[in-house]
Amino acid sequence: MELLQLLSFGDTGWGDELLKGLGVTLALSLVTAPFAVIFSFLIAWGKASKYLALRTFSNCYTTVFRSLPELLTLIIIYYQLQALINVLARLVFPDANISLNAFAAGVVALTLVFSALGSEVVRSAYQAVGVGQSEAAAALGLRRPQIFFKVVLPQMWRHCLPAFGNLWLILLKDTSLISIIAVSDLVRYANMAIATTKEPFFFYSVLAVIYVSLAFLSGQIQAVLERRASATYRGGL
């Protein structure tokens, strides 16, 4: 019971801090995920482009950010991107001094990593649909945007969902890395609590329960989305 009191709210416990940290963790994941999905499609499109320069850039992008550890990417973005932005800004405004927000750096770093992984998911999904669908839609007189959004994308999405669901779980766990750049997420607050209370096993166990619960809830949502996507696909047939 004494340990459970450490999770109470107010000055006597760490419940409110952990709740704030959970909010930051979820916010980082929910902000990053849409950007990562959009960039996944853009990079996958670049890989299939008829332009050599665009194909080369997209393949290098995927190779680099799939190879670098997420932690290293985060550190490079937080420190070096900020320096680069200041160098460019000072070309126009000599006295400029721009500070990159740590949360924003986390979003950028995780977006780069997971869009590189997601681009392979999108490419595989497009191959699973096949060019025959596009050719058939074109024969019916549909324009290219209509072909993609009304014919190809719904079928691709059904193939993408399982892999994107796995990437979402990895993203949830990798948000813990942002604590290293002083973002007050769930892990950072837990480490602060441990430093104060000297109860590492208890707070790490609480973290484990929270992450497992998030994974379970995400799995339930993913199952619903997959059923809906399959139902929509069968309805379209």
XYZ file of N, CA and C in Angstrom:
711
model
N 0.817 -1.200 0.000
C 0.000 0.000 0.000
C 0.861 1.263 0.000
N 1.987 1.195 0.692
C 2.864 2.369 0.720
C 3.385 2.696 -0.679
N 3.685 1.647 -1.446
C 4.154 1.882 -2.804
C 3.060 2.493 -3.670
N 1.831 2.025 -3.502
C 0.725 2.561 -4.295
C 0.486 4.035 -3.994
N 0.815 4.452 -2.786
C 0.660 5.861 -2.443
C 1.602 6.749 -3.258
N 2.673 6.140 -3.782
C 3.588 6.904 -4.634
C 2.928 7.316 -5.944
N 1.798 6.676 -6.292
C 1.086 7.008 -7.521
C -0.069 7.973 -7.268
N -0.198 8.444 -6.039
C -1.277 9.384 -5.731
C -0.997 10.742 -6.372
N -2.035 11.558 -6.457
C -1.899 12.881 -7.057
C -1.589 13.913 -5.979
N -0.955 14.970 -6.396
C -0.602 16.016 -5.442
C 0.842 15.917 -5.005
N 1.154 16.557 -3.900
C 2.527 16.634 -3.416
C 3.031 15.318 -2.831
N 2.133 14.405 -2.520
C 2.542 13.163 -1.854
C 2.868 12.041 -2.826
N 2.567 12.219 -4.098
C 2.798 11.140 -5.060
C 3.205 11.659 -6.427
N 3.405 10.712 -7.326
C 3.870 11.019 -8.669
C 2.814 10.737 -9.729
N 1.590 10.519 -9.337
C 0.540 10.181 -10.291
C 0.293 11.271 -11.315
N 0.241 12.531 -10.867
C -0.028 13.616 -11.802
C 1.133 13.823 -12.770
N 2.380 13.645 -12.294
C 3.538 13.785 -13.177
C 3.551 12.674 -14.232
N 3.277 11.456 -13.810
C 3.246 10.350 -14.767
C 2.135 10.545 -15.788
N 1.014 11.102 -15.344
C -0.090 11.364 -16.269
C 0.302 12.426 -17.289
N 1.007 13.464 -16.838
C 1.501 14.482 -17.770
C 2.487 13.858 -18.767
N 3.354 13.013 -18.242
C 4.329 12.356 -19.116
C 3.648 11.466 -20.145
N 2.590 10.774 -19.726
C 1.835 9.938 -20.655
C 1.212 10.802 -21.755
N 0.718 11.973 -21.363
C 0.149 12.889 -22.348
C 1.169 13.318 -23.385
N 2.397 13.603 -22.938
C 3.460 13.994 -23.863
C 3.825 12.837 -24.783
N 3.920 11.635 -24.224
C 4.241 10.449 -25.025
C 3.200 10.225 -26.107
N 1.923 10.298 -25.739
C 0.849 10.100 -26.712
C 0.820 11.233 -27.737
N 1.050 12.460 -27.264
C 1.044 13.602 -28.180
C 2.148 13.452 -29.223
N 3.332 13.051 -28.776
C 4.449 12.875 -29.705
C 4.125 11.792 -30.733
N 3.538 10.703 -30.278
C 3.194 9.611 -31.192
C 2.119 10.032 -32.184
N 1.090 10.707 -31.684
C -0.037 11.090 -32.536
C 0.326 12.197 -33.516
N 1.265 13.056 -33.139
C 1.717 14.097 -34.069
C 2.643 13.498 -35.127
N 3.511 12.582 -34.708
C 4.480 11.994 -35.626
C 3.828 11.075 -36.647
N 2.867 10.267 -36.214
C 2.287 9.228 -37.080
C 1.750 9.765 -38.405
N 0.926 10.827 -38.438
C 0.421 11.312 -39.738
C 1.540 11.784 -40.661
N 2.524 12.507 -40.105
C 3.646 12.963 -40.930
C 4.418 11.764 -41.481
N 4.624 10.752 -40.648
C 5.370 9.576 -41.084
C 4.636 8.848 -42.210
N 3.315 8.739 -42.110
C 2.526 8.075 -43.158
C 2.600 8.862 -44.459
N 2.431 10.178 -44.374
C 2.482 11.017 -45.581
C 3.844 10.911 -46.253
N 4.912 11.030 -45.472
C 6.252 10.933 -46.044
C 6.539 9.524 -46.563
N 5.921 8.512 -45.950
C 6.085 7.140 -46.448
C 5.584 7.023 -47.883
N 4.417 7.618 -48.140
C 3.859 7.579 -49.491
C 4.707 8.399 -50.455
N 5.198 9.554 -50.000
C 6.006 10.406 -50.873
C 7.326 9.729 -51.246
N 7.972 9.118 -50.256
C 9.249 8.445 -50.530
C 9.026 7.222 -51.415
N 7.951 6.482 -51.167
C 7.646 5.327 -52.013
C 7.370 5.773 -53.447
N 6.662 6.895 -53.590
C 6.419 7.451 -54.923
C 7.733 7.858 -55.576
N 8.636 8.439 -54.793
C 9.939 8.827 -55.330
C 10.735 7.634 -55.826
N 10.634 6.513 -55.129
C 11.361 5.316 -55.548
C 10.849 4.780 -56.880
N 9.580 5.014 -57.153
C 8.993 4.529 -58.403
C 9.014 5.581 -59.507
N 9.611 6.735 -59.225
C 9.622 7.831 -60.188
C 10.462 7.483 -61.417
N 10.111 8.099 -62.534
C 10.883 7.903 -63.765
C 12.145 8.757 -63.776
N 12.254 9.673 -62.793
C 13.417 10.557 -62.723
C 14.502 9.929 -61.858
N 15.690 9.807 -62.426
C 16.793 9.142 -61.732
C 17.165 9.871 -60.446
N 17.206 11.198 -60.483
C 17.598 11.967 -59.300
C 16.636 11.727 -58.145
N 15.345 11.673 -58.451
C 14.344 11.458 -57.410
C 14.423 10.043 -56.864
N 14.660 9.079 -57.730
C 14.814 7.691 -57.283
C 16.043 7.546 -56.402
N 17.123 8.177 -56.819
C 18.368 8.097 -56.047
C 18.198 8.715 -54.669
N 17.586 9.907 -54.619
C 17.359 10.571 -53.333
C 16.491 9.704 -52.424
N 15.410 9.154 -52.949
C 14.482 8.360 -52.138
C 15.149 7.098 -51.610
N 15.941 6.441 -52.449
C 16.628 5.224 -52.007
C 17.704 5.544 -50.972
N 18.418 6.669 -51.151
C 19.421 7.068 -50.156
C 18.756 7.440 -48.833
N 17.644 8.151 -48.917
C 16.870 8.525 -47.728
C 16.498 7.281 -46.926
N 15.966 6.283 -47.609
C 15.555 5.047 -46.933
C 16.751 4.325 -46.334
N 17.824 4.232 -47.101
C 19.008 3.516 -46.626
C 19.591 4.174 -45.377
N 19.715 5.509 -45.412
C 20.336 6.227 -44.298
C 19.510 6.102 -43.032
N 18.209 6.397 -43.114
C 17.410 6.453 -41.892
C 16.945 5.084 -41.416
N 17.056 4.067 -42.255
C 16.840 2.702 -41.766
C 18.089 2.168 -41.079
N 19.230 2.723 -41.445
C 20.503 2.230 -40.910
C 20.877 2.892 -39.591
N 20.599 4.185 -39.459
C 20.992 4.899 -38.247
C 20.132 4.480 -37.060
N 20.726 4.301 -35.888
C 19.923 4.092 -34.675
C 19.034 5.304 -34.423
N 17.835 5.063 -33.917
C 16.900 6.163 -33.682
C 17.486 7.211 -32.738
N 18.221 6.740 -31.735
C 18.815 7.673 -30.777
C 19.822 8.595 -31.453
N 20.640 8.046 -32.338
C 21.630 8.858 -33.047
C 20.934 9.868 -33.959
N 19.888 9.441 -34.637
C 19.125 10.361 -35.489
C 18.560 11.506 -34.671
N 18.018 11.181 -33.504
C 17.441 12.207 -32.634
C 18.492 13.223 -32.198
N 19.657 12.749 -31.810
C 20.723 13.646 -31.348
C 21.212 14.535 -32.495
N 21.373 13.941 -33.678
C 21.826 14.725 -34.832
C 20.811 15.814 -35.175
N 19.531 15.443 -35.193
C 18.491 16.417 -35.535
C 18.438 17.530 -34.492
N 18.512 17.168 -33.228
C 18.355 18.166 -32.167
C 19.502 19.170 -32.149
N 20.724 18.675 -32.324
C 21.880 19.567 -32.220
C 22.319 20.133 -33.577
N 22.444 19.267 -34.581
C 22.994 19.724 -35.848
C 21.975 20.461 -36.713
N 20.718 20.017 -36.687
C 19.714 20.719 -37.472
C 19.522 22.143 -36.963
N 19.579 22.284 -35.656
C 19.463 23.620 -35.068
C 20.610 24.518 -35.532
N 21.813 23.973 -35.571
C 22.969 24.746 -36.049
C 22.821 25.099 -37.522
N 22.319 24.137 -38.319
C 22.138 24.389 -39.744
C 21.091 25.470 -39.996
N 19.983 25.419 -39.245
C 18.932 26.433 -39.390
C 19.488 27.817 -39.079
N 20.329 27.917 -38.041
C 20.920 29.213 -37.678
C 21.890 29.711 -38.743
N 22.655 28.796 -39.334
C 23.579 29.203 -40.405
C 22.812 29.776 -41.583
N 21.744 29.100 -41.986
C 20.935 29.569 -43.107
C 20.212 30.869 -42.779
N 19.699 30.965 -41.550
C 18.969 32.172 -41.154
C 19.883 33.386 -41.118
N 21.128 33.169 -40.729
C 22.063 34.299 -40.623
C 22.529 34.808 -41.982
N 22.265 34.035 -43.030
C 22.540 34.542 -44.365
C 21.613 35.694 -44.711
N 20.426 35.683 -44.100
C 19.440 36.735 -44.342
C 19.398 37.720 -43.183
N 19.415 37.159 -41.969
C 19.375 37.984 -40.760
C 20.627 37.691 -39.940
N 21.641 38.526 -40.003
C 22.940 38.246 -39.355
C 22.858 37.982 -37.852
N 21.887 38.560 -37.180
C 21.787 38.395 -35.729
C 20.792 37.301 -35.320
N 20.357 36.505 -36.264
C 19.345 35.484 -35.964
C 19.898 34.419 -35.025
N 19.073 33.986 -34.105
C 19.439 32.904 -33.177
C 18.185 32.081 -32.904
N 17.997 31.033 -33.700
C 16.788 30.216 -33.642
C 17.042 28.992 -32.780
N 16.151 28.748 -31.846
C 16.261 27.585 -30.957
C 15.213 26.550 -31.367
N 15.665 25.330 -31.620
C 14.756 24.257 -32.029
C 14.147 23.601 -30.799
N 12.830 23.604 -30.741
C 12.119 22.982 -29.634
C 12.418 21.484 -29.584
N 12.652 20.966 -28.380
C 13.011 19.549 -28.240
C 11.881 18.634 -28.697
N 10.646 19.020 -28.424
C 9.506 18.213 -28.873
C 9.466 18.171 -30.396
N 9.675 19.334 -31.031
C 9.686 19.393 -32.495
C 10.817 18.543 -33.065
N 11.979 18.585 -32.397
C 13.103 17.764 -32.845
C 12.751 16.282 -32.776
N 12.036 15.901 -31.727
C 11.599 14.517 -31.609
C 10.660 14.120 -32.728
N 9.723 15.011 -33.067
C 8.781 14.736 -34.158
C 9.537 14.574 -35.475
N 10.473 15.482 -35.746
C 11.234 15.418 -36.994
C 12.050 14.132 -37.073
N 12.770 13.812 -36.009
C 13.631 12.630 -36.016
C 12.823 11.348 -36.193
N 11.752 11.211 -35.440
C 10.940 9.999 -35.542
C 10.215 9.918 -36.877
N 9.820 11.060 -37.422
C 9.192 11.063 -38.749
C 10.163 10.568 -39.812
N 11.409 11.023 -39.741
C 12.415 10.584 -40.708
C 12.629 9.075 -40.639
N 12.750 8.559 -39.426
C 13.009 7.128 -39.255
C 11.823 6.296 -39.728
N 10.629 6.667 -39.278
C 9.482 5.804 -39.556
C 8.913 6.000 -40.954
N 9.190 7.130 -41.595
C 8.803 7.257 -42.997
C 9.729 6.414 -43.872
N 10.998 6.286 -43.468
C 11.917 5.414 -44.205
C 11.454 3.961 -44.120
N 11.037 3.537 -42.940
C 10.513 2.176 -42.776
C 9.173 2.034 -43.482
N 8.329 3.046 -43.349
C 6.989 2.978 -43.933
C 6.994 2.991 -45.446
N 8.014 3.608 -46.052
C 8.064 3.641 -47.512
C 8.171 2.236 -48.097
N 8.858 1.352 -47.397
C 8.935 -0.036 -47.847
C 7.587 -0.729 -47.710
N 6.842 -0.380 -46.681
C 5.491 -0.925 -46.504
C 4.604 -0.496 -47.667
N 4.661 0.794 -48.007
C 3.840 1.325 -49.095
C 4.247 0.699 -50.425
N 5.526 0.573 -50.664
C 6.002 -0.018 -51.918
C 5.514 -1.456 -52.068
N 5.590 -2.223 -50.980
C 5.124 -3.614 -51.022
C 3.612 -3.677 -51.241
N 2.875 -2.754 -50.618
C 1.425 -2.734 -50.779
C 1.038 -2.401 -52.213
N 1.767 -1.466 -52.818
C 1.476 -1.110 -54.210
C 1.754 -2.288 -55.141
N 2.818 -3.013 -54.872
C 3.131 -4.191 -55.682
C 2.073 -5.267 -55.516
N 1.508 -5.367 -54.295
C 0.457 -6.361 -54.051
C -0.814 -6.022 -54.827
N -1.108 -4.732 -54.974
C -2.292 -4.327 -55.746
C -2.083 -4.597 -57.231
N -0.890 -4.259 -57.717
C -0.570 -4.518 -59.120
C -0.982 -3.375 -60.035
N -0.320 -3.304 -61.185
C -0.604 -2.220 -62.137
C -1.888 -2.466 -62.902
N -2.394 -3.690 -62.870
C -3.610 -4.001 -63.612
C -4.801 -3.170 -63.174
N -4.866 -2.870 -61.866
C -5.963 -2.059 -61.351
C -5.924 -0.647 -61.934
N -4.737 -0.076 -61.989
C -4.588 1.266 -62.546
C -4.926 1.279 -64.035
N -4.470 0.261 -64.743
C -4.725 0.194 -66.182
C -6.215 0.038 -66.471
N -6.890 -0.776 -65.646
C -8.326 -0.960 -65.842
C -9.086 0.332 -65.563
N -8.687 1.041 -64.513
C -9.344 2.307 -64.180
C -9.089 3.352 -65.264
N -7.867 3.364 -65.806
C -7.554 4.309 -66.883
C -8.382 4.006 -68.128
N -8.616 2.722 -68.386
C -9.423 2.339 -69.545
C -10.867 2.815 -69.404
N -11.312 2.992 -68.164
C -12.666 3.501 -67.917
C -12.743 5.020 -68.005
N -11.610 5.664 -68.203
C -11.597 7.110 -68.369
C -11.317 7.899 -67.116
N -10.902 7.241 -66.036
C -10.588 7.952 -64.797
C -9.246 8.664 -64.933
N -9.160 9.825 -64.324
C -7.904 10.556 -64.312
C -6.977 9.995 -63.240
N -5.691 10.352 -63.313
C -4.697 9.761 -62.406
C -5.020 9.996 -60.932
N -5.400 11.226 -60.507
C -5.772 11.391 -59.088
C -6.950 10.514 -58.677
N -7.935 10.386 -59.580
C -9.095 9.531 -59.278
C -8.681 8.070 -59.183
N -7.788 7.662 -60.056
C -7.318 6.271 -60.029
C -6.643 5.969 -58.707
N -5.789 6.894 -58.270
C -5.050 6.635 -57.037
C -5.965 6.640 -55.821
N -6.777 7.686 -55.648
C -7.552 7.844 -54.419
C -8.797 6.946 -54.367
N -9.353 6.593 -55.510
C -10.596 5.814 -55.513
C -10.388 4.325 -55.787
N -9.283 3.998 -56.456
C -9.070 2.598 -56.840
C -7.868 1.985 -56.135
N -6.718 2.638 -56.263
C -5.474 2.041 -55.764
C -5.330 2.180 -54.255
N -5.519 3.398 -53.734
C -5.276 3.639 -52.306
C -6.132 2.771 -51.388
N -7.451 2.621 -51.623
C -8.235 1.752 -50.718
C -7.709 0.321 -50.657
N -7.227 -0.183 -51.794
C -6.688 -1.548 -51.803
C -5.314 -1.593 -51.144
N -4.505 -0.567 -51.387
C -3.202 -0.506 -50.732
C -3.345 -0.422 -49.219
N -4.309 0.377 -48.769
C -4.480 0.598 -47.333
C -4.759 -0.709 -46.604
N -5.506 -1.583 -47.247
C -5.809 -2.881 -46.635
C -4.528 -3.693 -46.430
N -3.591 -3.572 -47.355
C -2.316 -4.278 -47.224
C -1.369 -3.562 -46.262
N -1.496 -2.239 -46.175
C -0.588 -1.456 -45.334
C -0.890 -1.575 -43.845
N -2.165 -1.734 -43.497
C -2.580 -1.628 -42.097
C -1.814 -2.539 -41.132
N -1.646 -3.829 -41.425
C -0.916 -4.670 -40.454
C 0.499 -4.172 -40.192
N 1.219 -3.810 -41.259
C 2.600 -3.350 -41.081
C 2.644 -1.987 -40.414
N 1.735 -1.095 -40.783
C 1.690 0.213 -40.127
C 1.326 0.067 -38.652
N 0.507 -0.928 -38.340
C 0.178 -1.187 -36.935
C 1.414 -1.570 -36.139
N 2.269 -2.387 -36.733
C 3.522 -2.757 -36.065
C 4.441 -1.554 -35.903
N 4.510 -0.711 -36.940
C 5.344 0.483 -36.857
C 4.823 1.442 -35.789
N 3.496 1.498 -35.628
C 2.921 2.350 -34.580
C 3.368 1.887 -33.201
N 3.391 0.579 -32.982
C 3.836 0.052 -31.682
C 5.313 0.384 -31.445
N 6.121 0.263 -32.487
C 7.539 0.613 -32.352
C 7.681 2.102 -32.059
N 6.865 2.911 -32.720
C 6.901 4.362 -32.495
C 6.550 4.695 -31.055
N 5.524 4.056 -30.513
C 5.146 4.293 -29.116
C 6.314 4.029 -28.178
N 7.032 2.962 -28.423
C 8.161 2.620 -27.556
C 9.345 3.560 -27.766
N 9.566 3.953 -29.013
C 10.726 4.798 -29.307
C 10.543 6.233 -28.833
N 9.331 6.626 -28.508
C 9.140 7.970 -27.945
C 9.892 8.132 -26.626
N 10.203 7.016 -25.977
C 10.941 7.084 -24.713
C 12.334 7.681 -24.905
N 12.833 7.672 -26.137
C 14.171 8.198 -26.400
C 14.251 9.705 -26.219
N 13.105 10.404 -26.352
C 13.162 11.865 -26.290
C 13.490 12.373 -24.889
N 13.429 11.492 -23.905
C 13.787 11.919 -22.552
C 15.251 12.335 -22.476
N 16.058 11.863 -23.444
C 17.487 12.190 -23.419
C 17.739 13.642 -23.805
N 16.770 14.273 -24.488
C 16.932 15.693 -24.836
C 16.008 16.549 -23.965
N 15.741 16.052 -22.762
C 15.045 16.816 -21.717
C 13.582 17.104 -22.020
N 12.938 16.241 -22.801
C 11.486 16.341 -22.967
C 10.837 15.555 -21.834
N 9.884 16.173 -21.154
C 9.288 15.545 -19.967
C 8.204 14.544 -20.374
N 8.654 13.403 -20.882
C 7.727 12.345 -21.268
C 7.558 11.372 -20.113
N 6.918 10.270 -20.385
C 6.631 9.282 -19.348
C 7.899 8.733 -18.705
N 8.881 8.405 -19.515
C 10.123 7.824 -19.001
C 10.898 8.842 -18.168
N 10.930 10.094 -18.605
C 11.678 11.114 -17.857
C 11.066 11.332 -16.476
N 9.735 11.409 -16.417
C 9.089 11.584 -15.115
C 9.315 10.358 -14.232
N 9.299 9.169 -14.828
C 9.544 7.960 -14.046
C 10.960 7.963 -13.481
N 11.923 8.398 -14.275
C 13.310 8.470 -13.782
C 13.449 9.512 -12.668
N 12.713 10.605 -12.783
C 12.728 11.603 -11.711
C 12.145 11.019 -10.431
N 11.065 10.251 -10.586
C 10.447 9.621 -9.417
C 11.389 8.613 -8.771
N 12.099 7.869 -9.599
C 13.043 6.878 -9.078
C 14.186 7.561 -8.337
N 14.689 8.654 -8.884
C 15.781 9.375 -8.236
C 15.361 9.917 -6.876
N 14.076 10.239 -6.732
C 13.581 10.800 -5.470
C 13.220 9.723 -4.462
N 12.534 8.681 -4.932
C 11.984 7.665 -4.017
C 12.888 6.452 -3.836
N 13.855 6.280 -4.733
C 14.739 5.096 -4.698
C 13.937 3.801 -4.835
N 12.922 3.826 -5.707
C 12.089 2.640 -5.953
C 12.083 2.323 -7.453
N 13.225 1.910 -8.008
C 13.284 1.669 -9.460
C 12.385 0.542 -9.926
N 12.341 -0.573 -9.176
C 11.547 -1.713 -9.612
C 10.073 -1.345 -9.705
N 9.576 -0.588 -8.753
C 8.155 -0.224 -8.741
C 7.813 0.653 -9.938
N 8.580 1.707 -10.157
C 8.230 2.643 -11.227
C 8.480 2.052 -12.608
N 9.512 1.223 -12.745
C 9.712 0.572 -14.031
C 8.609 -0.449 -14.295
N 8.098 -1.054 -13.242
C 6.966 -1.968 -13.403
C 5.718 -1.203 -13.836
N 5.529 -0.010 -13.265
C 4.405 0.832 -13.673
C 4.536 1.212 -15.145
N 5.760 1.578 -15.558
C 5.993 1.891 -16.969
C 5.665 0.705 -17.856
N 6.071 -0.486 -17.429
C 5.810 -1.682 -18.224
C 4.306 -1.906 -18.388
N 3.557 -1.734 -17.295
C 2.101 -1.913 -17.357
C 1.478 -0.892 -18.305
N 1.954 0.347 -18.246
C 1.402 1.401 -19.112
C 1.670 1.089 -20.578
N 2.908 0.709 -20.903
C 3.242 0.439 -22.302
C 2.511 -0.804 -22.828
N 2.385 -1.813 -21.988
C 1.634 -3.013 -22.403
C 0.166 -2.652 -22.633
N -0.391 -1.802 -21.780
C -1.784 -1.377 -21.943
C -1.969 -0.585 -23.233
N -1.017 0.299 -23.531
C -1.086 1.060 -24.774
C -0.993 0.136 -25.992
N -0.122 -0.870 -25.894
C 0.016 -1.819 -26.999
C -1.265 -2.624 -27.185
N -1.880 -3.033 -26.078
C -3.122 -3.800 -26.159
C -4.235 -2.966 -26.784
N -4.373 -1.716 -26.318
C -5.396 -0.829 -26.862
C -5.153 -0.555 -28.346
N -3.895 -0.351 -28.711
C -3.563 -0.121 -30.116
C -3.909 -1.337 -30.967
N -3.667 -2.531 -30.421
C -4.001 -3.747 -31.147
C -5.499 -3.882 -31.396
N -6.306 -3.476 -30.402
C -7.753 -3.522 -30.572
C -8.216 -2.547 -31.651
N -7.652 -1.354 -31.635
C -8.013 -0.358 -32.648
C -7.579 -0.825 -34.038
N -6.392 -1.405 -34.108
C -5.909 -1.908 -35.393
C -6.828 -3.004 -35.933
N -7.280 -3.901 -35.056
C -8.176 -4.971 -35.485
C -9.475 -4.409 -36.064
N -10.003 -3.355 -35.428
C -11.224 -2.719 -35.932
C -10.980 -2.102 -37.305
N -9.853 -1.402 -37.454
C -9.536 -0.769 -38.734
C -9.356 -1.810 -39.835
N -8.717 -2.928 -39.506
C -8.519 -3.978 -40.504
C -9.845 -4.599 -40.917
N -10.752 -4.805 -39.955
C -12.064 -5.355 -40.308
C -12.837 -4.405 -41.205
N -12.769 -3.122 -40.891
C -13.472 -2.132 -41.713
C -12.885 -2.050 -43.116
N -11.554 -2.100 -43.198
C -10.907 -2.051 -44.512
C -11.273 -3.275 -45.346
N -11.314 -4.440 -44.714
C -11.684 -5.667 -45.433
C -13.154 -5.631 -45.860
N -14.010 -5.101 -44.965
C -15.432 -5.003 -45.289
C -15.658 -4.044 -46.453
N -14.936 -2.932 -46.445
C -15.050 -1.945 -47.533
C -14.577 -2.552 -48.841
N -13.498 -3.340 -48.768
C -12.955 -3.962 -49.977
C -13.949 -4.965 -50.543
N -14.550 -5.805 -49.671
C -15.528 -6.782 -50.151
C -16.764 -6.090 -50.683
N -17.126 -4.963 -50.023
C -18.294 -4.215 -50.509
C -18.049 -3.636 -51.882
N -16.776 -3.184 -52.095
C -16.440 -2.636 -53.407
C -16.488 -3.682 -54.483
N -16.155 -4.933 -54.117
C -16.242 -6.032 -55.092
C -17.680 -6.388 -55.385
